[in-house]
Amino acid sequence: MTDVVSLLGQIEDTGRDPRGPGYVRPGYSRVERELRDWFIAEAESRGFDVEIDHNGITWAWVTAPGENAVVTGSHLDSVPGGGEFDGPLGVASALAAVDQLRESGRLARARRPLAIAVFPEEEGSRFGLSCLGSRLLTGAVGPKRALALTDERGDTFADVLRSHGLDPERVGRDDERLGRIGSFLELHVEQGVGLVRTDQPVAIGSSIIGHGRWHIRYEGEGNHAGTTPMAQRADPVVAAARIIGDIPTIVGRYDGAVATVGRTRVHPGGTNVIASAMDLWLDIRHPDDEVVQDVIEEIARRARDRASGAGYRGHDVQVTVDQESYSPTTHFGADLTQRLSALLPDAPLQASGAGHDAGILAAHVPSAMLYVRNPTGVSHAPEEACEDDDARAGVIALADALAMELGVEGDGEGGAGPGGAGRADGQGDEEHRA
Ligand SMILES: [Zn+2]
């Protein structure tokens, strides 16, 4: 049995950020592929059958593939400058939990098939659309739109798929594969402080709050930084800076809403050049989808107002606002979540402000999440953390949860093994909708 901490240790140097602490593990990059190869080697060394589907999702079948499968897993890509655990903790924990099930004899008695799934481009940091693999699998994004997405270099998703040996013609909703998933469990490092002041290492996800991404483009007039008088400029950077500065005030009027500009791009980007255009990307989240809509409408209206600049000559900076993605608030399946609460009675229920593949799958199959305490509460940054003992507690919780779904709960870690006190009540077999 491999310890989850040593599994993570095997990849701790893969994708380190050359410019500082943290990691850069973009979707469909050399680094993500290296991490996937690591996962495949680990899975094959355990005798699992590994396949990569048309949408780039890696499936490791622990048992023979079949219907009503219990599936666990997460992702291996990261945001730029991300932490060590967001994604890989769920993948490494899946391997370690399956090892525990095997050692305790529970796997041999499993009443349903079991698989581990690794989803590509979960963060959306390369093509702008989060959970790209699970969105394609479920049809939440259509192939036409997905294939036309471009990365910073201008490469389309279709080009990048081809370079990874995948056929763009075959990308898209896969009802057969989706129909095989009976339940999906994703373990993830906590991305907030909810567990920090408790004595609990693990929480159960109740919901994922609604979130959307918008691309705001400002177009002005490029010109010389030395020869263009201030009053004769149409500078998109000035207009964009105004709305960025207004966002905290606008959003502050909506209780519980958060909005972030985490990425900008200035064209053409020269110190002595007045920019011709500026792009910014806006992320807005709130449990009530109508509030998210209100916030973006107000920001868009204000962005247009603020682009008309005093001191600018006749033509104003032009603003366009495009929605890149929107995921409404997801409530995880009540049945599965209740069963998890009964299994882990001390684990608190938590709403998450972060999106996950489990949130996309939840619209189609019973899905649930376990969060493992993060002592810093920081995520999407190098300070993201997870104590070794908490990671191990997460694996035990995941193994027990998988055993519950497999109909072989009862043995626990180091339990009686085959013929032990397994309670096979077949629960979960009838649940088809989260
Ligand atoms: Zn994640």
Coordinates of C-alpha atoms and ligand atoms in Angstrom, one line a residue:
M1 CA 0.0 0.0 0.0
T2 CA 1.4 3.4 -1.0
D3 CA 1.0 6.3 1.4
V4 CA -0.7 9.3 -0.1
V5 CA 2.1 11.6 1.1
S6 CA 4.8 9.6 -0.7
L7 CA 2.6 9.4 -3.9
L8 CA 2.4 13.2 -3.9
G9 CA 6.2 13.3 -3.2
Q10 CA 6.7 11.5 -6.5
I11 CA 5.4 14.5 -8.4
E12 CA 6.4 17.4 -6.1
D13 CA 9.0 18.6 -8.6
T14 CA 6.9 18.3 -11.7
G15 CA 5.7 21.6 -13.1
R16 CA 7.4 23.8 -10.5
D17 CA 7.1 27.5 -11.4
P18 CA 10.5 28.6 -12.7
R19 CA 9.9 32.2 -11.7
G20 CA 9.1 31.5 -8.0
P21 CA 7.3 29.3 -5.6
G22 CA 4.3 27.3 -6.6
Y23 CA 3.4 25.4 -9.8
V24 CA 2.5 26.0 -13.4
R25 CA 0.8 22.9 -14.8
P26 CA -1.4 24.1 -17.8
G27 CA -4.0 21.9 -19.4
Y28 CA -2.7 19.9 -22.4
S29 CA 0.9 20.9 -21.7
R30 CA 4.0 18.8 -21.5
V31 CA 3.8 19.1 -17.7
E32 CA 0.2 17.9 -17.5
R33 CA 1.1 15.0 -19.8
E34 CA 4.0 14.1 -17.5
L35 CA 1.7 14.1 -14.6
R36 CA -0.8 12.0 -16.5
D37 CA 2.0 9.5 -17.5
W38 CA 2.8 9.3 -13.8
F39 CA -0.8 8.5 -13.0
I40 CA -1.0 5.9 -15.7
A41 CA 2.2 4.2 -14.5
E42 CA 0.8 4.0 -11.0
A43 CA -2.5 2.7 -12.2
E44 CA -0.9 0.1 -14.5
S45 CA 1.5 -1.0 -11.7
R46 CA -1.6 -1.9 -9.8
G47 CA -3.1 -3.9 -12.7
F48 CA -5.8 -1.4 -13.6
D49 CA -6.9 -1.1 -17.3
V50 CA -6.2 2.5 -18.4
E51 CA -7.9 4.2 -21.3
I52 CA -8.0 7.8 -22.6
D53 CA -11.4 8.7 -24.0
H54 CA -12.2 11.0 -27.0
N55 CA -12.5 14.0 -24.6
G56 CA -9.0 13.5 -23.2
I57 CA -10.3 12.1 -19.8
T58 CA -8.1 9.3 -18.4
W59 CA -10.0 6.3 -16.9
A60 CA -8.3 3.7 -14.8
W61 CA -10.6 0.7 -14.3
V62 CA -9.8 -0.9 -10.9
T63 CA -12.3 -3.7 -11.6
A64 CA -13.7 -4.8 -15.0
P65 CA -15.5 -1.9 -16.7
G66 CA -19.3 -2.0 -16.3
E67 CA -22.5 -0.3 -15.6
N68 CA -23.4 1.7 -12.4
A69 CA -19.7 2.2 -11.7
V70 CA -18.4 4.0 -8.7
V71 CA -15.9 6.6 -9.9
T72 CA -13.5 8.8 -8.0
G73 CA -10.8 11.2 -9.2
S74 CA -9.9 14.8 -9.8
H75 CA -7.5 16.7 -12.1
L76 CA -3.7 17.3 -12.4
D77 CA -3.5 20.7 -14.1
S78 CA -3.1 23.9 -12.1
V79 CA -3.6 27.6 -12.4
P80 CA -0.5 29.7 -13.1
G81 CA 1.4 30.0 -9.8
G82 CA -0.9 27.4 -8.2
G83 CA -0.4 25.2 -5.2
E84 CA 0.7 21.6 -4.9
F85 CA -2.6 20.0 -3.8
D86 CA -5.4 21.5 -5.9
G87 CA -6.2 18.5 -8.1
P88 CA -3.3 16.1 -7.4
L89 CA -4.5 15.5 -3.8
G90 CA -7.7 14.0 -5.2
V91 CA -5.9 11.8 -7.7
A92 CA -3.2 10.5 -5.3
S93 CA -5.9 10.0 -2.6
A94 CA -7.9 7.9 -5.1
L95 CA -5.0 5.6 -5.7
A96 CA -4.2 5.3 -2.0
A97 CA -7.9 4.7 -1.1
V98 CA -8.2 1.9 -3.6
D99 CA -5.0 0.4 -2.1
Q100 CA -6.7 0.5 1.3
L101 CA -9.9 -1.1 -0.1
R102 CA -7.7 -3.9 -1.6
E103 CA -5.6 -4.4 1.6
S104 CA -8.7 -4.6 3.8
G105 CA -10.3 -7.1 1.5
R106 CA -13.2 -4.9 0.7
L107 CA -12.3 -4.5 -3.0
A108 CA -12.7 -8.2 -3.6
R109 CA -16.3 -8.1 -2.4
A110 CA -17.3 -4.9 -4.3
R111 CA -20.8 -5.1 -5.8
R112 CA -20.2 -2.4 -8.4
P113 CA -17.4 -1.6 -10.8
L114 CA -14.8 0.9 -9.6
A115 CA -12.8 3.4 -11.7
I116 CA -10.5 6.4 -11.2
A117 CA -11.0 9.4 -13.6
V118 CA -8.5 12.2 -14.3
F119 CA -10.0 15.2 -16.0
P120 CA -8.0 17.5 -18.3
E121 CA -8.0 21.3 -18.2
E122 CA -10.1 21.6 -15.0
E123 CA -8.8 25.1 -14.2
G124 CA -9.5 26.5 -17.6
S125 CA -6.3 28.4 -17.4
R126 CA -5.3 27.6 -20.9
F127 CA -8.5 27.8 -22.9
G128 CA -10.6 30.0 -20.6
L129 CA -13.3 27.4 -19.9
S130 CA -13.0 25.6 -16.6
C131 CA -13.8 21.8 -16.3
L132 CA -13.3 21.5 -20.1
G133 CA -13.1 17.7 -20.0
S134 CA -16.2 17.1 -17.9
R135 CA -18.1 19.8 -19.8
L136 CA -17.4 18.0 -23.1
L137 CA -18.3 14.6 -21.6
T138 CA -21.6 15.8 -20.4
G139 CA -22.4 18.2 -23.3
A140 CA -22.3 21.2 -21.1
V141 CA -20.1 22.7 -23.9
G142 CA -20.6 21.6 -27.5
P143 CA -17.7 20.5 -29.6
K144 CA -18.1 23.4 -32.1
R145 CA -17.5 26.1 -29.4
A146 CA -14.8 24.1 -27.5
L147 CA -12.7 23.3 -30.6
A148 CA -12.6 27.0 -31.6
L149 CA -11.3 28.1 -28.1
T150 CA -7.8 29.5 -28.4
D151 CA -4.9 29.8 -25.9
E152 CA -2.5 32.7 -25.4
R153 CA -0.4 31.7 -28.4
G154 CA -3.4 31.6 -30.6
D155 CA -3.5 27.7 -30.9
T156 CA -7.0 26.4 -31.1
F157 CA -8.2 23.6 -28.8
A158 CA -8.6 21.5 -32.0
D159 CA -4.9 22.0 -32.9
V160 CA -3.8 21.1 -29.4
L161 CA -6.0 18.0 -29.3
R162 CA -4.4 16.8 -32.5
S163 CA -0.9 17.4 -31.1
H164 CA -1.9 15.2 -28.2
G165 CA -3.1 12.4 -30.5
L166 CA -6.8 13.1 -30.0
D167 CA -9.3 13.4 -32.9
P168 CA -11.2 16.7 -32.8
E169 CA -14.0 15.1 -34.8
R170 CA -14.8 12.7 -32.0
V171 CA -14.9 15.3 -29.2
G172 CA -18.2 15.8 -27.4
R173 CA -21.0 14.4 -25.3
D174 CA -20.5 10.7 -24.6
D175 CA -23.8 9.3 -23.3
E176 CA -22.5 5.8 -23.2
R177 CA -19.6 6.6 -20.9
L178 CA -21.6 9.0 -18.8
G179 CA -24.3 6.4 -18.4
R180 CA -21.8 4.0 -16.9
I181 CA -21.1 6.3 -13.9
G182 CA -23.4 5.3 -11.1
S183 CA -21.9 7.8 -8.6
F184 CA -18.9 10.1 -8.6
L185 CA -16.9 11.1 -5.6
E186 CA -14.2 13.8 -5.8
L187 CA -11.8 14.5 -2.9
H188 CA -10.2 17.9 -3.0
V189 CA -8.0 20.1 -0.8
E190 CA -10.2 22.7 1.0
Q191 CA -10.0 26.1 -0.7
G192 CA -10.9 28.2 2.3
V193 CA -10.7 28.4 6.0
G194 CA -13.8 26.4 7.0
L195 CA -12.0 23.6 8.7
V196 CA -9.0 25.5 10.0
R197 CA -10.4 26.3 13.4
T198 CA -12.2 22.9 13.8
D199 CA -10.7 19.6 15.0
Q200 CA -12.0 18.0 11.8
P201 CA -9.7 17.1 8.9
V202 CA -12.5 16.4 6.4
A203 CA -15.7 18.1 5.3
I204 CA -18.5 17.0 3.0
G205 CA -19.5 19.3 0.1
S206 CA -23.1 20.4 0.0
S207 CA -23.1 22.7 -3.0
I208 CA -20.9 24.7 -5.4
I209 CA -21.9 28.3 -5.6
G210 CA -22.7 29.7 -9.1
H211 CA -19.9 31.3 -11.0
G212 CA -19.2 32.8 -14.3
R213 CA -16.4 34.3 -16.3
W214 CA -16.6 37.3 -18.6
H215 CA -14.2 38.8 -21.1
I216 CA -14.2 42.6 -21.3
R217 CA -12.4 44.2 -24.2
Y218 CA -11.6 47.9 -24.4
E219 CA -10.6 49.3 -27.8
G220 CA -9.0 52.7 -28.1
E221 CA -6.4 54.2 -30.3
G222 CA -2.7 53.2 -30.2
N223 CA -0.3 56.1 -30.5
H224 CA 3.1 57.5 -29.4
A225 CA 3.5 57.9 -25.6
G226 CA 5.7 61.0 -26.1
T227 CA 4.0 63.0 -28.9
T228 CA 0.3 62.5 -28.1
P229 CA -1.1 65.1 -25.8
M230 CA -3.1 63.8 -22.8
A231 CA -6.3 65.4 -24.0
Q232 CA -6.1 63.7 -27.4
R233 CA -5.8 60.1 -26.2
A234 CA -8.3 57.3 -26.4
D235 CA -6.5 55.1 -23.9
P236 CA -8.1 51.7 -23.2
V237 CA -5.9 51.1 -20.2
V238 CA -7.3 54.2 -18.4
A239 CA -10.8 53.1 -19.1
A240 CA -10.2 49.6 -17.9
A241 CA -8.5 50.8 -14.8
R242 CA -11.6 52.8 -13.9
I243 CA -13.9 49.8 -13.9
I244 CA -11.3 47.6 -12.1
G245 CA -11.3 50.3 -9.4
D246 CA -15.1 50.4 -9.2
I247 CA -15.7 46.7 -8.9
P248 CA -15.2 46.4 -5.1
T249 CA -17.8 49.1 -4.5
I250 CA -20.3 47.7 -6.9
V251 CA -19.9 44.1 -5.7
G252 CA -19.9 45.2 -2.0
R253 CA -23.6 46.1 -2.4
Y254 CA -24.5 42.5 -3.0
D255 CA -24.2 40.4 0.2
G256 CA -22.0 37.4 -0.3
A257 CA -21.0 38.2 -3.9
V258 CA -17.4 38.1 -5.0
A259 CA -15.8 39.4 -8.2
T260 CA -12.2 39.3 -9.4
V261 CA -10.1 40.6 -12.2
G262 CA -7.2 38.2 -12.1
R263 CA -6.0 38.5 -15.7
T264 CA -5.4 41.4 -18.0
R265 CA -3.7 41.8 -21.3
V266 CA -2.5 45.1 -22.9
H267 CA -2.1 45.4 -26.7
P268 CA 0.5 45.7 -28.0
G269 CA 2.2 46.1 -24.6
G270 CA 5.1 48.6 -24.9
T271 CA 6.2 51.0 -22.2
N272 CA 6.4 53.9 -24.7
V273 CA 3.2 52.9 -26.5
I274 CA -0.4 54.1 -25.8
A275 CA -2.3 50.8 -26.0
S276 CA -4.7 50.1 -28.8
A277 CA -6.7 47.6 -26.8
M278 CA -6.9 46.0 -23.4
D279 CA -8.6 42.7 -22.3
L280 CA -9.6 41.8 -18.8
W281 CA -11.3 38.7 -17.5
L282 CA -13.8 38.9 -14.7
D283 CA -14.9 36.1 -12.4
I284 CA -18.1 36.6 -10.4
R285 CA -19.7 34.2 -7.9
H286 CA -22.8 34.1 -5.7
P287 CA -25.1 31.3 -4.5
D288 CA -28.1 33.1 -6.1
D289 CA -27.8 33.0 -9.9
E290 CA -29.9 36.1 -10.3
V291 CA -27.5 38.1 -8.1
V292 CA -24.6 37.1 -10.4
Q293 CA -26.7 38.3 -13.3
D294 CA -27.4 41.6 -11.5
V295 CA -23.7 42.1 -10.7
I296 CA -22.5 41.6 -14.3
E297 CA -25.2 43.8 -15.7
E298 CA -24.2 46.6 -13.3
I299 CA -20.5 46.2 -14.0
A300 CA -21.1 46.1 -17.8
R301 CA -23.3 49.3 -17.6
R302 CA -20.7 51.1 -15.5
A303 CA -17.8 49.9 -17.8
R304 CA -19.6 51.6 -20.7
D305 CA -20.3 54.8 -18.8
R306 CA -16.7 55.0 -17.5
A307 CA -15.2 54.5 -20.9
S308 CA -16.4 57.9 -22.1
G309 CA -13.5 59.9 -20.7
A310 CA -13.3 63.6 -19.8
G311 CA -10.4 65.1 -21.7
Y312 CA -10.7 62.6 -24.5
R313 CA -11.3 63.8 -28.0
G314 CA -14.4 62.9 -29.9
H315 CA -14.3 59.2 -30.0
D316 CA -14.5 57.2 -26.8
V317 CA -13.0 53.9 -26.0
Q318 CA -15.3 51.0 -27.1
V319 CA -16.3 48.3 -24.7
T320 CA -17.6 44.8 -25.3
V321 CA -18.6 42.3 -22.6
D322 CA -18.8 38.6 -23.5
Q323 CA -19.7 35.8 -21.2
E324 CA -17.2 33.0 -21.5
S325 CA -18.8 30.5 -19.2
Y326 CA -21.5 30.2 -16.6
S327 CA -22.2 27.4 -14.1
P328 CA -25.3 27.9 -11.9
T329 CA -25.2 26.9 -8.3
T330 CA -25.0 23.1 -8.0
H331 CA -26.5 21.2 -5.1
F332 CA -24.9 17.8 -4.7
G333 CA -27.3 14.9 -4.6
A334 CA -29.1 14.9 -1.3
D335 CA -29.2 11.1 -1.1
L336 CA -25.5 10.6 -1.6
T337 CA -24.6 13.5 0.7
Q338 CA -26.8 12.2 3.4
R339 CA -25.3 8.8 3.2
L340 CA -21.8 10.4 3.5
S341 CA -23.0 12.4 6.5
A342 CA -24.2 9.2 8.2
L343 CA -20.8 7.6 7.4
L344 CA -18.7 10.5 8.5
P345 CA -20.9 12.1 11.3
D346 CA -18.3 14.5 12.5
A347 CA -17.5 16.0 9.1
P348 CA -19.2 19.3 8.6
L349 CA -21.2 20.1 5.5
Q350 CA -19.7 22.9 3.4
A351 CA -20.8 25.0 0.4
S352 CA -17.8 25.7 -1.9
G353 CA -17.0 28.9 -3.7
A354 CA -14.7 26.9 -6.1
G355 CA -15.9 25.0 -9.2
H356 CA -15.1 21.3 -9.7
D357 CA -15.6 18.6 -12.2
A358 CA -17.9 17.0 -9.6
G359 CA -20.1 20.1 -10.0
I360 CA -20.4 19.5 -13.7
L361 CA -21.1 15.8 -13.4
A362 CA -23.7 16.4 -10.6
A363 CA -26.3 17.5 -13.2
H364 CA -26.1 14.0 -14.7
V365 CA -25.0 11.5 -12.0
P366 CA -25.1 11.4 -8.2
S367 CA -21.9 13.3 -7.2
A368 CA -20.4 14.3 -4.0
M369 CA -17.2 15.9 -2.7
L370 CA -14.9 15.5 0.3
Y371 CA -12.7 18.4 1.3
V372 CA -9.4 18.0 3.2
R373 CA -8.3 20.7 5.6
N374 CA -5.9 23.4 4.3
P375 CA -4.2 25.0 7.3
T376 CA -3.5 28.3 5.4
G377 CA -6.9 28.5 3.8
V378 CA -5.1 29.8 0.7
S379 CA -5.6 28.2 -2.7
H380 CA -4.7 28.9 -6.3
A381 CA -1.4 30.2 -4.8
P382 CA 1.8 28.6 -3.6
E383 CA 0.8 28.9 0.1
E384 CA -1.9 26.3 -0.4
A385 CA -1.2 23.5 2.1
C386 CA -2.2 20.1 3.5
E387 CA -0.8 18.4 6.6
D388 CA 0.4 14.8 6.1
D389 CA -2.0 13.5 8.8
D390 CA -5.0 15.3 7.3
A391 CA -4.2 13.9 3.8
R392 CA -4.1 10.4 5.4
A393 CA -7.4 11.0 7.1
G394 CA -8.8 12.1 3.8
V395 CA -7.8 8.8 2.2
I396 CA -9.5 6.8 5.0
A397 CA -12.7 8.9 4.6
L398 CA -12.6 8.4 0.8
A399 CA -11.9 4.6 1.1
D400 CA -14.9 4.3 3.5
A401 CA -17.1 6.4 1.2
L402 CA -16.1 4.3 -1.8
A403 CA -16.8 1.1 0.2
M404 CA -20.2 2.4 1.1
E405 CA -21.0 3.0 -2.6
L406 CA -19.5 -0.4 -3.5
G407 CA -21.8 -2.0 -1.0
V408 CA -19.0 -3.3 1.2
E409 CA -18.9 -0.8 4.1
G410 CA -18.1 -2.0 7.5
D411 CA -14.5 -3.2 7.5
G412 CA -12.6 0.1 7.9
E413 CA -8.9 0.4 7.7
G414 CA -7.1 -2.7 8.9
G415 CA -10.5 -4.4 9.3
A416 CA -11.4 -8.0 9.2
G417 CA -10.7 -8.5 5.5
P418 CA -12.7 -10.9 3.4
G419 CA -15.6 -12.4 5.3
G420 CA -15.5 -9.6 7.8
A421 CA -18.3 -7.4 9.0
G422 CA -19.2 -5.9 5.6
R423 CA -22.7 -4.6 5.3
A424 CA -23.9 -5.0 1.8
D425 CA -27.2 -3.2 1.5
G426 CA -26.9 -2.2 -2.1
Q427 CA -27.7 1.4 -1.3
G428 CA -27.1 3.9 -4.0
D429 CA -28.1 1.5 -6.8
E430 CA -31.4 3.3 -7.5
E431 CA -30.1 6.9 -7.5
H432 CA -29.9 8.3 -11.0
R433 CA -30.1 12.1 -10.5
A434 CA -28.2 14.4 -8.2
Ligands
ZN1 ZN -9.2 21.7 -8.3

